[in-house]
mmCIF file of C-alpha atoms in Angstrom:
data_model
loop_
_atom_site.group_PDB
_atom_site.id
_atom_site.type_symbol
_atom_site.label_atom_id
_atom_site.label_comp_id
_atom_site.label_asym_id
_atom_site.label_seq_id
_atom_site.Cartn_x
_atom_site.Cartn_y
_atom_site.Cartn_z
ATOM 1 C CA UNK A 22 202.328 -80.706 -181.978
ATOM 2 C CA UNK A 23 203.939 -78.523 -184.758
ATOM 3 C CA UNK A 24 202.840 -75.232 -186.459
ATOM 4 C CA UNK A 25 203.829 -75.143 -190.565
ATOM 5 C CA UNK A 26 204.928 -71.612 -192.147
ATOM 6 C CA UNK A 27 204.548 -71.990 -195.896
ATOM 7 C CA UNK A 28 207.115 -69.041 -196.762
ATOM 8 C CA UNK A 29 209.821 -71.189 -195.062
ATOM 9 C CA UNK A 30 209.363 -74.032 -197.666
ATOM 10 C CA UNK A 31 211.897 -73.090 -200.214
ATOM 11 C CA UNK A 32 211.634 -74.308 -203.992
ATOM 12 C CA UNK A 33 210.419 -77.811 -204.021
ATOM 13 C CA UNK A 34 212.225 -80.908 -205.233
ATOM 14 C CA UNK A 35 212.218 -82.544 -208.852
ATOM 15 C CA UNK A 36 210.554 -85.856 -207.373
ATOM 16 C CA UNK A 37 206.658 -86.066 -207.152
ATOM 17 C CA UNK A 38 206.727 -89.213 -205.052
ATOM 18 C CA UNK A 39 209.012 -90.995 -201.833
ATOM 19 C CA UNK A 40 210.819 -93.999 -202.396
ATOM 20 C CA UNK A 41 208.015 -96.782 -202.157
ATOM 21 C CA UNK A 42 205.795 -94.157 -200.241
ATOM 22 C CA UNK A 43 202.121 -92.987 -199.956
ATOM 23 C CA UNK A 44 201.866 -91.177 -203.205
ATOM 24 C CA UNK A 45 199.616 -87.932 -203.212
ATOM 25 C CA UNK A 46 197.281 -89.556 -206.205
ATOM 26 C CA UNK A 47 196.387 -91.854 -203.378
ATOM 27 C CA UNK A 48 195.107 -89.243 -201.002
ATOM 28 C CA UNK A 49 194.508 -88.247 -197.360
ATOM 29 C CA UNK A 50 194.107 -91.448 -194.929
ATOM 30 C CA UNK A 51 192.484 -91.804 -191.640
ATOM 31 C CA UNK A 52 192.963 -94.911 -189.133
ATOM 32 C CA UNK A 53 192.709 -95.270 -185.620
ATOM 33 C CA UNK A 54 196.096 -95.785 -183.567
ATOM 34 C CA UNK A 55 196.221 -96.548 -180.233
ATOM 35 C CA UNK A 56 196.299 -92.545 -179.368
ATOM 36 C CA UNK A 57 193.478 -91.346 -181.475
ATOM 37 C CA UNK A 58 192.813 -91.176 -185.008
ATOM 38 C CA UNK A 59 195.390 -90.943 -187.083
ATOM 39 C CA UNK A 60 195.305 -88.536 -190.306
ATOM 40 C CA UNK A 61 197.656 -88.129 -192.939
ATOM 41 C CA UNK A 62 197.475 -85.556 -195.372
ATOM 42 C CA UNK A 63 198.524 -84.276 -198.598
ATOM 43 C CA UNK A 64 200.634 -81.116 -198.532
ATOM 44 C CA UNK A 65 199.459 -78.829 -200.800
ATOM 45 C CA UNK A 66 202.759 -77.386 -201.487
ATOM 46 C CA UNK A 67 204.992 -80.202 -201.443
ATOM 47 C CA UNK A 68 204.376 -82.947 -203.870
ATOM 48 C CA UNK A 69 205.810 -85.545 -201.810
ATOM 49 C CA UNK A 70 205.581 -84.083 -198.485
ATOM 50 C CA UNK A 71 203.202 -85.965 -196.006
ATOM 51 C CA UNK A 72 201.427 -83.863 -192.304
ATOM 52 C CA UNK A 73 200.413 -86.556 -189.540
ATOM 53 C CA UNK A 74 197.412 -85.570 -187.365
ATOM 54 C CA UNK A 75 196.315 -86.961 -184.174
ATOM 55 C CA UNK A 76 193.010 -86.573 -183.442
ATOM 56 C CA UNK A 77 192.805 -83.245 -185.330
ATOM 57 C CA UNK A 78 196.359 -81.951 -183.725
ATOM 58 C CA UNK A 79 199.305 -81.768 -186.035
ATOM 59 C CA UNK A 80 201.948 -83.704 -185.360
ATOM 60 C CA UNK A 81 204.711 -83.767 -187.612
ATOM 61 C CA UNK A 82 205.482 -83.381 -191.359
ATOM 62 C CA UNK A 83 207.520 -85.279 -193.649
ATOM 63 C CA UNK A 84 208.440 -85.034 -196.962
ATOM 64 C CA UNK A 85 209.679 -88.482 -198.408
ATOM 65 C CA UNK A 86 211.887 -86.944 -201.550
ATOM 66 C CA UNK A 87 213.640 -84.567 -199.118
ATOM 67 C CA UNK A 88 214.193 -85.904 -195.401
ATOM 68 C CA UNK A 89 216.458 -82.296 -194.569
ATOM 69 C CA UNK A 90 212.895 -80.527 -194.804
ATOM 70 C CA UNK A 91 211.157 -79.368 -191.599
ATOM 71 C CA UNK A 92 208.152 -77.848 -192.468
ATOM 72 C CA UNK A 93 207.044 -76.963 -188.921
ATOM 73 C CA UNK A 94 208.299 -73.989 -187.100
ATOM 74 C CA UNK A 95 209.197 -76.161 -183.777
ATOM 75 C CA UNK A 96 211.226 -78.864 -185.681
ATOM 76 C CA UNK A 97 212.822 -76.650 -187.591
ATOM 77 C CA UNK A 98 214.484 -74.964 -184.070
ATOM 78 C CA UNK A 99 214.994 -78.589 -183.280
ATOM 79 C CA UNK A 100 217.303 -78.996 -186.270
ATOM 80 C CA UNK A 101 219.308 -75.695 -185.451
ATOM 81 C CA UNK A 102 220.112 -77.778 -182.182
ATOM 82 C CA UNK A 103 221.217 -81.471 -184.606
ATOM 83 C CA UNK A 104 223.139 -79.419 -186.433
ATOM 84 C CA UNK A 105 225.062 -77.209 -183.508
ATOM 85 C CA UNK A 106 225.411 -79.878 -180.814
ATOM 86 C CA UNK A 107 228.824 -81.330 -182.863
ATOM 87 C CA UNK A 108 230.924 -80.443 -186.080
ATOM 88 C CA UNK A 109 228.914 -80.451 -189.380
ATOM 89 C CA UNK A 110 228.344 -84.144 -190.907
ATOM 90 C CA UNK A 111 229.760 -85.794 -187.341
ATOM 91 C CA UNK A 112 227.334 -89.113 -186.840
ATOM 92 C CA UNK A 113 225.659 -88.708 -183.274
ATOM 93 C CA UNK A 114 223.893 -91.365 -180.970
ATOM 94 C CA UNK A 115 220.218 -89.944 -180.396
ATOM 95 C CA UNK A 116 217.821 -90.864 -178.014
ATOM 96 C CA UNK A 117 214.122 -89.752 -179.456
ATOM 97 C CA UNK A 118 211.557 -89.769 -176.693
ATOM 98 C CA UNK A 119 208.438 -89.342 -178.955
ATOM 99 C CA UNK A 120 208.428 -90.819 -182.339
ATOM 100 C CA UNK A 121 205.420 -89.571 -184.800
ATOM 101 C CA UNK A 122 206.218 -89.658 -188.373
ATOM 102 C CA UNK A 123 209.836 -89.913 -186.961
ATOM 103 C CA UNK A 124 210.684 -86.046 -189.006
ATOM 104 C CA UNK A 125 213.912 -85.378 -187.248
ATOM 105 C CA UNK A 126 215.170 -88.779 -187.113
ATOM 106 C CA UNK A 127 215.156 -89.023 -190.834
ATOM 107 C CA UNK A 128 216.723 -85.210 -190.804
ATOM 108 C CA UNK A 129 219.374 -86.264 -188.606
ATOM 109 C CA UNK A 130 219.787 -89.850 -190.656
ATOM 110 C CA UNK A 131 220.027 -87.769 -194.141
ATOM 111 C CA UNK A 132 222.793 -84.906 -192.379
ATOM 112 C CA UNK A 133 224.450 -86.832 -190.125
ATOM 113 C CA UNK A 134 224.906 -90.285 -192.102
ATOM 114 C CA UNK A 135 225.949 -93.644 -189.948
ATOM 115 C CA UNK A 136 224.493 -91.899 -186.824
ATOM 116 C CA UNK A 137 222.568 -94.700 -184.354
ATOM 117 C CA UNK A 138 219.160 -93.639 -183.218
ATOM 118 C CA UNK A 139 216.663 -95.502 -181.678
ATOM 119 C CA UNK A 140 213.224 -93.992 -180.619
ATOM 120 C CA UNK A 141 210.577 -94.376 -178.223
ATOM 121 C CA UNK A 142 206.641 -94.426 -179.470
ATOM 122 C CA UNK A 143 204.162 -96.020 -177.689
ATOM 123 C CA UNK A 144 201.812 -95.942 -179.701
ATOM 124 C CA UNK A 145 202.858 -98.973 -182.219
ATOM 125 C CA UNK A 146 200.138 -98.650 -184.692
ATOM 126 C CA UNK A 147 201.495 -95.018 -185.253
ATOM 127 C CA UNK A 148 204.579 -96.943 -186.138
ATOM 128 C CA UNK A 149 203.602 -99.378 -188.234
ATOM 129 C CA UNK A 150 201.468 -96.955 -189.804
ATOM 130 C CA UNK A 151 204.212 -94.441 -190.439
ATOM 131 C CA UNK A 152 206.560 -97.214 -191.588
ATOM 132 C CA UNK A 153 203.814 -98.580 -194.065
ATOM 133 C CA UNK A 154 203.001 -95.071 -195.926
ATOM 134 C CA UNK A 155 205.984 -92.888 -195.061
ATOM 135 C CA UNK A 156 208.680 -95.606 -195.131
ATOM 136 C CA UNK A 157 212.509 -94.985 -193.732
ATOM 137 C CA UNK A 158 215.288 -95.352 -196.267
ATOM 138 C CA UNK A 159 217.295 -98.085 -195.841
ATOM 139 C CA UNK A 160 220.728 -98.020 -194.066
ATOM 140 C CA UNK A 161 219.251 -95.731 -191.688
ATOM 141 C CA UNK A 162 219.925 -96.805 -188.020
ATOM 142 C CA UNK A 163 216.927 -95.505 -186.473
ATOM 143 C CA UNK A 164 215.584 -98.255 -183.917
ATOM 144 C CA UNK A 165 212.020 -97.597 -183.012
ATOM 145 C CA UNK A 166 211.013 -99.196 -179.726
ATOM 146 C CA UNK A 167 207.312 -99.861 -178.727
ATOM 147 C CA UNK A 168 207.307 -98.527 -175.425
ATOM 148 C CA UNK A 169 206.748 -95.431 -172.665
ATOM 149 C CA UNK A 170 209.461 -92.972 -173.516
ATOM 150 C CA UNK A 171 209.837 -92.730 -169.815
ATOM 151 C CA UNK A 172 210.827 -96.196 -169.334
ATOM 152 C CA UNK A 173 213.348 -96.313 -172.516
ATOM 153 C CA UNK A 174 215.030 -93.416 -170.315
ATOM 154 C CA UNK A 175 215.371 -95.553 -167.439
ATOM 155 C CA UNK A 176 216.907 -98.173 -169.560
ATOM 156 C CA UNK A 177 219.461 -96.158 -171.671
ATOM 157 C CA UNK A 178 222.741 -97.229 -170.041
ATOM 158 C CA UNK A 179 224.540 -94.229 -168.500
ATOM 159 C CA UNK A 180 226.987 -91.674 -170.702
ATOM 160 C CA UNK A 181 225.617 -93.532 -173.640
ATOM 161 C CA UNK A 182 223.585 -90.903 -176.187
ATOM 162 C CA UNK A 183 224.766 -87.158 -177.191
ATOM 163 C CA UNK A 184 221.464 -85.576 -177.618
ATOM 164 C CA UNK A 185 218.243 -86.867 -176.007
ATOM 165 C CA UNK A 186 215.232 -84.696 -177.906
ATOM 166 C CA UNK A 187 211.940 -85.004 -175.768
ATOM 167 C CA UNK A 188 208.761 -84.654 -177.971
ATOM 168 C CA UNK A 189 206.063 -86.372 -176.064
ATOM 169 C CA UNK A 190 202.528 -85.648 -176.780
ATOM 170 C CA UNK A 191 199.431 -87.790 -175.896
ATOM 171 C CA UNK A 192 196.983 -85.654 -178.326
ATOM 172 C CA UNK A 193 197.708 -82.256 -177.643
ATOM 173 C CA UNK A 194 199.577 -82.515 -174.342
ATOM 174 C CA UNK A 195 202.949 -83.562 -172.600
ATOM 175 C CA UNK A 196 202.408 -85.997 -169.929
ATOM 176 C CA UNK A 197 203.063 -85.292 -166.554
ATOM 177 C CA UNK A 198 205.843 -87.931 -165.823
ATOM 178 C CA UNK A 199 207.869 -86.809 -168.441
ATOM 179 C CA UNK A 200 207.916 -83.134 -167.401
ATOM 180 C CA UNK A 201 209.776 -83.922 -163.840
ATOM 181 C CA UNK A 202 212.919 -83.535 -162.311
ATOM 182 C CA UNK A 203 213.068 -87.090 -161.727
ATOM 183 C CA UNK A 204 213.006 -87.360 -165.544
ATOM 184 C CA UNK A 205 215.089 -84.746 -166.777
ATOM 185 C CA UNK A 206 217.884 -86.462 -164.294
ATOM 186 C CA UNK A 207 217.086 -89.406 -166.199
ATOM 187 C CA UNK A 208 218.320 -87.703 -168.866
ATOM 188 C CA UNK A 209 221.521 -86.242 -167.650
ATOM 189 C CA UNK A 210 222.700 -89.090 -166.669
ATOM 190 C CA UNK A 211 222.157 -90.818 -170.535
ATOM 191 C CA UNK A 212 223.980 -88.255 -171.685
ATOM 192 C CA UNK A 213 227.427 -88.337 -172.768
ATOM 193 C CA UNK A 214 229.857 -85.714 -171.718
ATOM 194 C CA UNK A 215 229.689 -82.445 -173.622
ATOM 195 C CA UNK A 216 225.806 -84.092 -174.660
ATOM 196 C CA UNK A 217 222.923 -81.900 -175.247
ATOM 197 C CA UNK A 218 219.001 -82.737 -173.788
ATOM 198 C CA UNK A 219 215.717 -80.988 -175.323
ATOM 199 C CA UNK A 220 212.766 -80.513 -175.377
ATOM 200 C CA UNK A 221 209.391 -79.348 -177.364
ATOM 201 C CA UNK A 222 206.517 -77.985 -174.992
ATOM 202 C CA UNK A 223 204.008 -76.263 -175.795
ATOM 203 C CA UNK A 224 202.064 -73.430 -173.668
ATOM 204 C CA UNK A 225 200.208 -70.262 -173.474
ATOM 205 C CA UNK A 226 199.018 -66.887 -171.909
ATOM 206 C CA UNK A 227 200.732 -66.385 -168.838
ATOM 207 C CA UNK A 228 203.184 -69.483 -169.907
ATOM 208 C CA UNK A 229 202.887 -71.129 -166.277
ATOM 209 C CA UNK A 230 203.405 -74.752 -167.584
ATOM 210 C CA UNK A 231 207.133 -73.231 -169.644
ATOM 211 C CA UNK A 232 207.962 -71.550 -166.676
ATOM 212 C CA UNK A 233 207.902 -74.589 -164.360
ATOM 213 C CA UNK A 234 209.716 -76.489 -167.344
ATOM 214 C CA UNK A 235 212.495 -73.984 -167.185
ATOM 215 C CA UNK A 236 212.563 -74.232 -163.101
ATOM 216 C CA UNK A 237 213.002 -78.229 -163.677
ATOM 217 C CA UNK A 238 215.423 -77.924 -166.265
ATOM 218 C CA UNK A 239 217.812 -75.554 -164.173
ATOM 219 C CA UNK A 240 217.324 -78.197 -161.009
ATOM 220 C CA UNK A 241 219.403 -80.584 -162.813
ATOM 221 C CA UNK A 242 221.514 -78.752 -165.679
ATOM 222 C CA UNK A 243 223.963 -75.497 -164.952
ATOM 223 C CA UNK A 244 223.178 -74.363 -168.902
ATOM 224 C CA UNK A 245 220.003 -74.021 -170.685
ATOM 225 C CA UNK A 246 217.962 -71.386 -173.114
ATOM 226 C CA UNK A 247 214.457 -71.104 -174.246
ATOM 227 C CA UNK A 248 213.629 -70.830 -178.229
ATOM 228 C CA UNK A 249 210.260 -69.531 -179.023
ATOM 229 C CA UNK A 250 208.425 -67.148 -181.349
ATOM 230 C CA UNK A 251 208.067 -63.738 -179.683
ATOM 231 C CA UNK A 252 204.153 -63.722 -179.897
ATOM 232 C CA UNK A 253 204.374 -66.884 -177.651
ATOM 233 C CA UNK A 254 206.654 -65.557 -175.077
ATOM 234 C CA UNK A 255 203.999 -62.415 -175.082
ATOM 235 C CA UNK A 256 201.473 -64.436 -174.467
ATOM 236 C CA UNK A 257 199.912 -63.321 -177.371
ATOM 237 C CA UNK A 258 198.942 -66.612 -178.933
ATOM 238 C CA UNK A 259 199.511 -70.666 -177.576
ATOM 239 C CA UNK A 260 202.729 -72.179 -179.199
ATOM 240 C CA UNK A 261 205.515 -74.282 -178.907
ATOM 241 C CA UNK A 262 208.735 -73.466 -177.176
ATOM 242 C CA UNK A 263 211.985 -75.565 -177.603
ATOM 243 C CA UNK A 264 214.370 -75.828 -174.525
ATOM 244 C CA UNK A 265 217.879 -77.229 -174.806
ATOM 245 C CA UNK A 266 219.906 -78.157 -171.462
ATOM 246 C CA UNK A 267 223.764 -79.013 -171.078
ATOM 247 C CA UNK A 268 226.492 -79.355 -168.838
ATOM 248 C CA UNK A 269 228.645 -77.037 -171.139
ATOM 249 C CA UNK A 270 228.257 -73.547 -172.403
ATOM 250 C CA UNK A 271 225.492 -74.164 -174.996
ATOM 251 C CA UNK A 272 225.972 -71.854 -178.556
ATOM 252 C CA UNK A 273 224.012 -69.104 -177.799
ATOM 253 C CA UNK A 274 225.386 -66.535 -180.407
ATOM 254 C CA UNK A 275 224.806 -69.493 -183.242
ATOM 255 C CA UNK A 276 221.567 -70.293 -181.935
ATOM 256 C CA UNK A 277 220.468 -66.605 -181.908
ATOM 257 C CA UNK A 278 221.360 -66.310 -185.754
ATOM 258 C CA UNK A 279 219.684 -69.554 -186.797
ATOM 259 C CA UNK A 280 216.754 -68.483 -185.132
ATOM 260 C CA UNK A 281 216.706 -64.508 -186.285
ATOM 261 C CA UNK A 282 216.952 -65.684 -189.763
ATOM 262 C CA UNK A 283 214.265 -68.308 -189.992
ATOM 263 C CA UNK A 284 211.192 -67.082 -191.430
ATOM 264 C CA UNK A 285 209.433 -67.611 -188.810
ATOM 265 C CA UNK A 286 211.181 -65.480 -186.489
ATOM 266 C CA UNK A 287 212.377 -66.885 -182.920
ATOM 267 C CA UNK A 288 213.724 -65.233 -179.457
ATOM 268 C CA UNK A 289 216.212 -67.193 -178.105
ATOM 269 C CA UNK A 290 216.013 -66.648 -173.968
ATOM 270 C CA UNK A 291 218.946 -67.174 -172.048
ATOM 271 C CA UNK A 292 221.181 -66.333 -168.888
ATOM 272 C CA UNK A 293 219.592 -63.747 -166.471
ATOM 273 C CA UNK A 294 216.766 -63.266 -169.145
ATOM 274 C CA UNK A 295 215.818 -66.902 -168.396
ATOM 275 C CA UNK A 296 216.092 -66.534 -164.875
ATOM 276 C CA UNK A 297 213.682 -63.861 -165.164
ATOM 277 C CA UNK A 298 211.509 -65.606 -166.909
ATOM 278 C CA UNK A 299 211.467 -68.346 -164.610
ATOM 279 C CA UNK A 300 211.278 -66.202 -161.486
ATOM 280 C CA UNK A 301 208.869 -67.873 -158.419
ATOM 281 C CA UNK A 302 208.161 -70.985 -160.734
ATOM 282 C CA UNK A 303 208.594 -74.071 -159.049
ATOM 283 C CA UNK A 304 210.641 -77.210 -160.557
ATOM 284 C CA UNK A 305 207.469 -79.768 -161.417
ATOM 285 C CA UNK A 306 208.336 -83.276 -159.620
ATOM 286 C CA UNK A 307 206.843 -86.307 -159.827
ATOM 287 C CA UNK A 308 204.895 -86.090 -156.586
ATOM 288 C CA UNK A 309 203.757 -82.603 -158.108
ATOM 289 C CA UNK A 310 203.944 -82.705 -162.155
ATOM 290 C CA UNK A 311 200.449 -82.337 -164.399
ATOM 291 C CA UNK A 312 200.400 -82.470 -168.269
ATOM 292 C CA UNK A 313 200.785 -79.181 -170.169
ATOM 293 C CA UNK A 314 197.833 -77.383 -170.739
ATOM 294 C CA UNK A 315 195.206 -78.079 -173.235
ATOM 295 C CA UNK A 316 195.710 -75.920 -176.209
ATOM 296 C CA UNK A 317 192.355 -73.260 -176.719
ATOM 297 C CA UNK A 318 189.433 -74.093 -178.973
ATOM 298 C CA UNK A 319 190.260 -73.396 -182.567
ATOM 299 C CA UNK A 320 194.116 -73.587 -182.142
ATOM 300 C CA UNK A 321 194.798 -75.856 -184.735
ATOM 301 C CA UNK A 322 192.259 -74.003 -187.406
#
């Protein structure tokens, strides 16, 4: 679930279509996937730039003449974590719980060239639809795999990946089993040493559901922040909120820059701040876990 900011689009490339892509000319299509129906839209500011709907709730953006653009806020704090979690250009293995239009495992395919990804989407006539309209370049290792992004985690072999990234909606909302304790060790133990693991929520008001998710995350992993917009953290309006986890120091003072300078302005929450934060929550488990909440009436208007 992704919110776009137009004034963080930049000038927009020479080509008008993707290679072999859904052209604009062809317009918006609708189809039923196994998770609702499907939508894919023109963007009206980027001539070869694609937003994926589910059942009315956006989902992710691609554009197919420039893979390195995120065009929602959330993904874009998502890429400040690619690029920081090894030197520039460095290939990575990446684990992608949640698939969509798979927008950051063509960013991290176009900046991080002969990386090895393989994702996990459910939902395969999302897939096949994605790979139909908004097709992958070729040489890109990106595996996707047909199945519950829980149980791909239970099959990646230990020490194996260096960033897991945990974007798993059904509709609007994360599913309670992958929101646990149980599943974020899951996750530590894929990781290689000195790997990275997050993930997009989304919450509001009092932020309940992101304070549990911080409680879970600090069960299992010694290091962690919170990136979010301030108006989020407020309460002031429902939004999405990245975490990032680690056995190491994570880059705080890089992370803080990134997200200052983005248009769309971002807090990054760590250390005592977080603890704060996360004060009297209690880690979610999976005898205790429920889906994040569903986002208010009008949200996505």
């Amino acid at each position: 679930m992704g919110r776009t900011n137009r004034a963080a689009r930049g000038s927009e490339p020479a080509a008008t279509t993707g290679p072999g892509g859904r052209t604009h000319a062809q317009g918006p299509l609708s189809r039923p996937v196994g998770s609702g129906l499907a939508e894919l839209r023109p963007d009206r500011d980027r001539p070869a730039a694609w937003s994926l709907l589910i059942d009315g709730a956006p989902q992710s953006l691609v554009d197919l003449a420039d893979p390195t653009h995120l065009g929602f806020e959330y993904q874009r704090r998502l890429g400040h974590l690619i690029d920081l979690v090894a030197p520039p250009g460095r290939p990575l293995t990446v684990l992608h719980l949640g698939g969509g239009a798979l927008t950051l495992a063509r960013y991290t395919a176009a900046t991080r060239p002969r990386s090895r990804q393989q994702v996990a989407e459910i939902d395969t006539a999302l897939t096949e639809l994605v790979r139909t309209e908004l097709p992958l370049e070729r040489g890109w290792q990106i595996k996707v795999r047909g199945a519950d992004a829980r149980s791909v985690l239970e099959r990646t072999p230990e020490g194996s990946v260096d960033l897991v990234i945990t974007d798993v909606f059904s509709g609007a909302r994360t599913p309670a089993h992958c929101t646990t304790v149980e599943f974020t060790t899951l996750a530590a133990r894929a990781l290689a040493p000195g790997g990275w693991y997050t993930a997009n929520i989304a919450d509001g008001g009092a932020l309940p559901f992101a304070r549990s998710q911080v409680a879970t995350l600090a069960a299992v992993f010694p290091e962690l922040c919170l990136i979010a917009d301030p108006a989020v953290l407020r309460g002031k309006r429902f939004g999405n909120l990245i975490l990032a986890a680690a056995h190491t120091p994570l880059p705080i003072a890089d992370l803080t820059r990134r997200a200052a300078s983005d248009s769309a302005h971002a807090r990054v929450e760590h250390g005592r701040a977080l603890t704060d934060f996360a004060a009297g929550a209690t880690p979610a488990t999976d005898a205790t876990a429920a889906p994040s909440p569903e986002p208010p009436p009008g949200v996505f208007r």
